[in-house]
PDB file of C-alpha atoms in Angstrom:
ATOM      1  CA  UNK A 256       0.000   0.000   0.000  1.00 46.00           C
ATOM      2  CA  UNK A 257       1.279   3.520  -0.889  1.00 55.00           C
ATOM      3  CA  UNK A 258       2.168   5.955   1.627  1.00 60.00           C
ATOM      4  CA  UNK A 259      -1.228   8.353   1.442  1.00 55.00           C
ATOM      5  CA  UNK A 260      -3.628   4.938   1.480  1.00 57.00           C
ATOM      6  CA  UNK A 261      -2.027   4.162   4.594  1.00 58.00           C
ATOM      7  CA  UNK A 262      -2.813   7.611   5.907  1.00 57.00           C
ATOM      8  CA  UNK A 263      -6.358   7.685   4.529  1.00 57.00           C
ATOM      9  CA  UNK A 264      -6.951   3.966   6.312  1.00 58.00           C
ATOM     10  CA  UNK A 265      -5.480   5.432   9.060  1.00 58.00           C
ATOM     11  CA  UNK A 266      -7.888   8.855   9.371  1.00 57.00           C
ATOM     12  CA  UNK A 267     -10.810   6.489   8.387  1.00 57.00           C
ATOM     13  CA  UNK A 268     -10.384   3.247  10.108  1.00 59.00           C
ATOM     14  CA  UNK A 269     -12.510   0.092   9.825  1.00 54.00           C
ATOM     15  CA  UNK A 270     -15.151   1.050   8.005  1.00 48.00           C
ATOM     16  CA  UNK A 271     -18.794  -0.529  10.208  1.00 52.00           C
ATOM     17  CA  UNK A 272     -22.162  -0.488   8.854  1.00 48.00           C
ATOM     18  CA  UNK A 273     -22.599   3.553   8.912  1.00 48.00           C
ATOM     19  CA  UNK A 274     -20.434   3.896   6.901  1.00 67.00           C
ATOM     20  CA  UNK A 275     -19.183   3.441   3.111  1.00 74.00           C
ATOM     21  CA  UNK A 276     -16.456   1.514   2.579  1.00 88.00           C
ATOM     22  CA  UNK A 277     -12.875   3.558   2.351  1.00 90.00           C
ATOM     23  CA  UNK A 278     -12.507   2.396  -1.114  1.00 91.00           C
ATOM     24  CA  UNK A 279     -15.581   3.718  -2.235  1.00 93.00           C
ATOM     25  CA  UNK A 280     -14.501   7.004  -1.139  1.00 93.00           C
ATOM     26  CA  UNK A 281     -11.192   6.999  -2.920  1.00 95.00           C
ATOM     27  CA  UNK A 282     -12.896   5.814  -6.351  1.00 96.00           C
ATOM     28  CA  UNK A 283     -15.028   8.729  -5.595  1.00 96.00           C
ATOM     29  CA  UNK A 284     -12.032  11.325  -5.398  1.00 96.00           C
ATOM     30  CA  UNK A 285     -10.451   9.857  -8.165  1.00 97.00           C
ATOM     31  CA  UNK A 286     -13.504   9.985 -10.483  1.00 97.00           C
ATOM     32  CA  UNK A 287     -13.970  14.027  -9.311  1.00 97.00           C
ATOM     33  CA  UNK A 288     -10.193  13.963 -10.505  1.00 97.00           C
ATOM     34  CA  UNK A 289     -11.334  12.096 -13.954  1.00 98.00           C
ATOM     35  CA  UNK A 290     -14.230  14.908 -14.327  1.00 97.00           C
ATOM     36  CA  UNK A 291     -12.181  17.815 -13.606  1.00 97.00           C
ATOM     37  CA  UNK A 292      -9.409  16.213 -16.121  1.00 98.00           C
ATOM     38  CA  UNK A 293     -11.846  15.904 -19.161  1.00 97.00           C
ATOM     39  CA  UNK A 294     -13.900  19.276 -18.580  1.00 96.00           C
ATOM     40  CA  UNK A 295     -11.900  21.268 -21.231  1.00 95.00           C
ATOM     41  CA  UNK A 296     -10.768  18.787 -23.097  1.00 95.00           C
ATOM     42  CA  UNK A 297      -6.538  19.464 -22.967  1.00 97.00           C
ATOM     43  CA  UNK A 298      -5.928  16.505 -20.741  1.00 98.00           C
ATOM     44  CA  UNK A 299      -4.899  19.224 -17.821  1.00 98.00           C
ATOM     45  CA  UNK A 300      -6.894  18.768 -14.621  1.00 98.00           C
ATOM     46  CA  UNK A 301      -9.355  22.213 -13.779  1.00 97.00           C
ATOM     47  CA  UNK A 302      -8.088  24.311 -11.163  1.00 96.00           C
ATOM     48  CA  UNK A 303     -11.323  23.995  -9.395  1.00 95.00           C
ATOM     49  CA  UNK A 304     -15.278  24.111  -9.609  1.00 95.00           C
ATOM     50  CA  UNK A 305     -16.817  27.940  -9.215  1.00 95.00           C
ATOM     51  CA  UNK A 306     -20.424  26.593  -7.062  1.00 96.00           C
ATOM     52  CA  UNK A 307     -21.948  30.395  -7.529  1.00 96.00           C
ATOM     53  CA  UNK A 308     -21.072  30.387 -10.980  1.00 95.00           C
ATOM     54  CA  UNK A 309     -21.609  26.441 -11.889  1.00 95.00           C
ATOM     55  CA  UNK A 310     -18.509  26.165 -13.891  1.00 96.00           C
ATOM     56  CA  UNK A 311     -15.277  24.621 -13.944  1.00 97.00           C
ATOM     57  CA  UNK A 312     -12.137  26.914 -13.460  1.00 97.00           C
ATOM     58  CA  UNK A 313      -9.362  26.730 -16.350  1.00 97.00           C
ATOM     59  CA  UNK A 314      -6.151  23.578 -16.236  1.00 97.00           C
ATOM     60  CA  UNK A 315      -4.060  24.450 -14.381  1.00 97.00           C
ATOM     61  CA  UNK A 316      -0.465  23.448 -14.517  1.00 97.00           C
ATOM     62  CA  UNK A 317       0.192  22.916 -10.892  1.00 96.00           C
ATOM     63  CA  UNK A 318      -2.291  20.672  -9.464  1.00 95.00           C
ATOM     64  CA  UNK A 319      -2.181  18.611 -13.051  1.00 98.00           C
ATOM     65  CA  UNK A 320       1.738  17.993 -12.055  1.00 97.00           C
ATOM     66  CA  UNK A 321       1.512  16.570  -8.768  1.00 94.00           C
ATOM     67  CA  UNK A 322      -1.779  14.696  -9.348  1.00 98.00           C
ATOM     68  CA  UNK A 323       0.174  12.569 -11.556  1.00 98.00           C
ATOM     69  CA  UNK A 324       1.770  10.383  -9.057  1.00 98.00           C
ATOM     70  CA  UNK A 325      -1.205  10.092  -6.852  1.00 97.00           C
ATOM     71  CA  UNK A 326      -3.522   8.413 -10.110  1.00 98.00           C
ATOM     72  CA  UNK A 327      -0.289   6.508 -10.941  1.00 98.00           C
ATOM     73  CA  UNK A 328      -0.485   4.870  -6.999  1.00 97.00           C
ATOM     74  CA  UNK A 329      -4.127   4.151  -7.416  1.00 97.00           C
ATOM     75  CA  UNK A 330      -4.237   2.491 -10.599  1.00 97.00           C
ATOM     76  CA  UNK A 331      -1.299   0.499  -9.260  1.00 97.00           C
ATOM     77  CA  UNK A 332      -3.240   0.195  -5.780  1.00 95.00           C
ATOM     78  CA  UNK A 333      -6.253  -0.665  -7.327  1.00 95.00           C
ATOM     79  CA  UNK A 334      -5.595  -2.199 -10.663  1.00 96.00           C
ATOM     80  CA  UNK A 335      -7.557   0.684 -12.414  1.00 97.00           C
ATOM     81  CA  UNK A 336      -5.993   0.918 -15.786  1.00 98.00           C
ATOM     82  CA  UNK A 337      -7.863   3.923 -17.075  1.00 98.00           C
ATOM     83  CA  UNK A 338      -6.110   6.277 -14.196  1.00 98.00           C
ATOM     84  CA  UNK A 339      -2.582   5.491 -15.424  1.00 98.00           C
ATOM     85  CA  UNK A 340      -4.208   6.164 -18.826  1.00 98.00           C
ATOM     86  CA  UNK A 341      -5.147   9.737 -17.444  1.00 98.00           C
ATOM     87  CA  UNK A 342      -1.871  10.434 -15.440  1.00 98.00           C
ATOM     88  CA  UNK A 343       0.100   9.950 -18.800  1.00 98.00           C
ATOM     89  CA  UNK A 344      -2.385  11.880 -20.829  1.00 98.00           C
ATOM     90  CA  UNK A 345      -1.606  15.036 -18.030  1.00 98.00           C
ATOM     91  CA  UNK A 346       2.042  14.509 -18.351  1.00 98.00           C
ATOM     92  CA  UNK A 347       1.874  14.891 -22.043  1.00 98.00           C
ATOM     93  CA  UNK A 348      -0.212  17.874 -21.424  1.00 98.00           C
ATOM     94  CA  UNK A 349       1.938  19.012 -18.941  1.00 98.00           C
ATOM     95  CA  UNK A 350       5.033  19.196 -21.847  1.00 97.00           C
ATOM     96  CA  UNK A 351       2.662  20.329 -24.490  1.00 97.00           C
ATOM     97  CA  UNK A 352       2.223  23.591 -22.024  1.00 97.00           C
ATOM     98  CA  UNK A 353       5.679  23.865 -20.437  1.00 96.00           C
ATOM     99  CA  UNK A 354       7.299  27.762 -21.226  1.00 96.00           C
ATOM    100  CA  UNK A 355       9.616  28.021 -23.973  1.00 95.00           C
ATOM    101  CA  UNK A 356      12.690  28.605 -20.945  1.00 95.00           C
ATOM    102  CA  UNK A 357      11.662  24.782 -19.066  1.00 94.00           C
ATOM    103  CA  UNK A 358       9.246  26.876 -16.082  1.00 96.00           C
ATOM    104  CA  UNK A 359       5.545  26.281 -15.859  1.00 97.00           C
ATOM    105  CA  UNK A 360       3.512  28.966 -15.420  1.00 96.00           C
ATOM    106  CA  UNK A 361       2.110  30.387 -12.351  1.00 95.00           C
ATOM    107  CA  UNK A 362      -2.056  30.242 -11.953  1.00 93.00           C
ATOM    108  CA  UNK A 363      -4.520  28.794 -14.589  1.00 95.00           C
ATOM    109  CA  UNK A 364      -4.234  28.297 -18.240  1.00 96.00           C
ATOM    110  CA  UNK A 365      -6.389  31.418 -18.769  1.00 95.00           C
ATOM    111  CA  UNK A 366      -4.040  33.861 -17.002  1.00 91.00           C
ATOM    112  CA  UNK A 367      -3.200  36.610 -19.309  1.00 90.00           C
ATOM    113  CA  UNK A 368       0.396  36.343 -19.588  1.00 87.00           C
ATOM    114  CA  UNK A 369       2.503  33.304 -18.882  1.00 92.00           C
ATOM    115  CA  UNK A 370       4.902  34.023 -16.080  1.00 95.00           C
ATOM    116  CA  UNK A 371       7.263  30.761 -14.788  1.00 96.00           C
ATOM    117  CA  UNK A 372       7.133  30.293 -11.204  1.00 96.00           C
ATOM    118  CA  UNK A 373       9.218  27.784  -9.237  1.00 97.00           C
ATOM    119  CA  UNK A 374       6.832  26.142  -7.150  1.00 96.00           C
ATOM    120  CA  UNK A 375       4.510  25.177  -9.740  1.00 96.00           C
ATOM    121  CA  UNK A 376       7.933  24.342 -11.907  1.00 97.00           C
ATOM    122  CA  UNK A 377       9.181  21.386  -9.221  1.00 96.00           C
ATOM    123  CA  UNK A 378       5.537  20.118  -8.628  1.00 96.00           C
ATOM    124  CA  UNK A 379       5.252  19.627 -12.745  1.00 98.00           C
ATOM    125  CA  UNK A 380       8.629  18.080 -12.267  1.00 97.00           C
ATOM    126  CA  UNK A 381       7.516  15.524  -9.748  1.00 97.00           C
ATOM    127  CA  UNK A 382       4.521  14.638 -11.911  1.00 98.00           C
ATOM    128  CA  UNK A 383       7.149  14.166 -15.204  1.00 97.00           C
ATOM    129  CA  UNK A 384       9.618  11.987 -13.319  1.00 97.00           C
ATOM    130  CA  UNK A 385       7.180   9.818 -12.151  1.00 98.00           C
ATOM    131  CA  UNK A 386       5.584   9.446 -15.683  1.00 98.00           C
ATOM    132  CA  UNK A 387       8.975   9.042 -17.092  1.00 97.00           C
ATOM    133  CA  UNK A 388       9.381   6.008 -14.965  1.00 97.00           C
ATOM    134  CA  UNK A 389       5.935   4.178 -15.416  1.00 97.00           C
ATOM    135  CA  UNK A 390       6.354   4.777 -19.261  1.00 96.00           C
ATOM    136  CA  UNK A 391       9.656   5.416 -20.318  1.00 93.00           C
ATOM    137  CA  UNK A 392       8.901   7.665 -22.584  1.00 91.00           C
ATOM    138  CA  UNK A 393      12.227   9.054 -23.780  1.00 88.00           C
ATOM    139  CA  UNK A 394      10.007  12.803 -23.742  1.00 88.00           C
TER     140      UNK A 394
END
């Protein structure tokens, strides 16, 4: 089991008969992840859902990069081939977007001006090594 399952089992416990089963939860989260993902239709993951305004905030770089690794875990964890599908489908995204000088930008995909941040940069990174290493994909 990977390091945040652990920690989720461990903040939910056993689950008894109030309660869903942990793993129902966690396909849960994942699918929200799935839905924010396909939303715009670039393979990045939404920055977040606007409730007053009932719409989906632009990709953003960021959050796309380090949810990488976590889908990668739980299609390992739970044998759910069509997460690793989407983690490599963000990393590609994630190159397709990366700034001309290597940084990924700071805030959404609809922020006027592109500006590389380094924070956002090493999170992207995280996401690309650990898509490098379930693919090898020389990119």
């Amino acid at each position: 089991m990977r390091h945040w399952l652990l920690a989720a089992r461990d903040h939910f416990g056993t689950p008894h008969a109030s309660r869903r089963p942990l793993a129902e939860h966690l396909e849960a989260a994942a699918q929200w992840v799935l839905r924010a993902q396909a939303t715009h239709g670039d393979d990045g993951v939404a920055h977040s859902y606007d409730v007053r305004a009932a719409c989906w905030l632009a990709s953003y770089p960021e959050t796309t990069g380090y949810l990488i690794p976590t889908l990668y875990d739980y299609a390992a964890h739970f044998d759910r081939p069509v997460y690793r599908e989407a983690a490599r489908r963000m990393a590609l995204w994630e190159m397709a977007v990366q700034l001309p000088d290597g940084g990924v930008r700071a805030g959404t995909m609809a922020a006027p001006a592109p500006v590389p941040t380094v924070f956002n940069t090493g999170q992207v990174l995280f996401g690309l090594a650990r898509a490098a290493r379930e693919t090898a994909d020389p990119r």
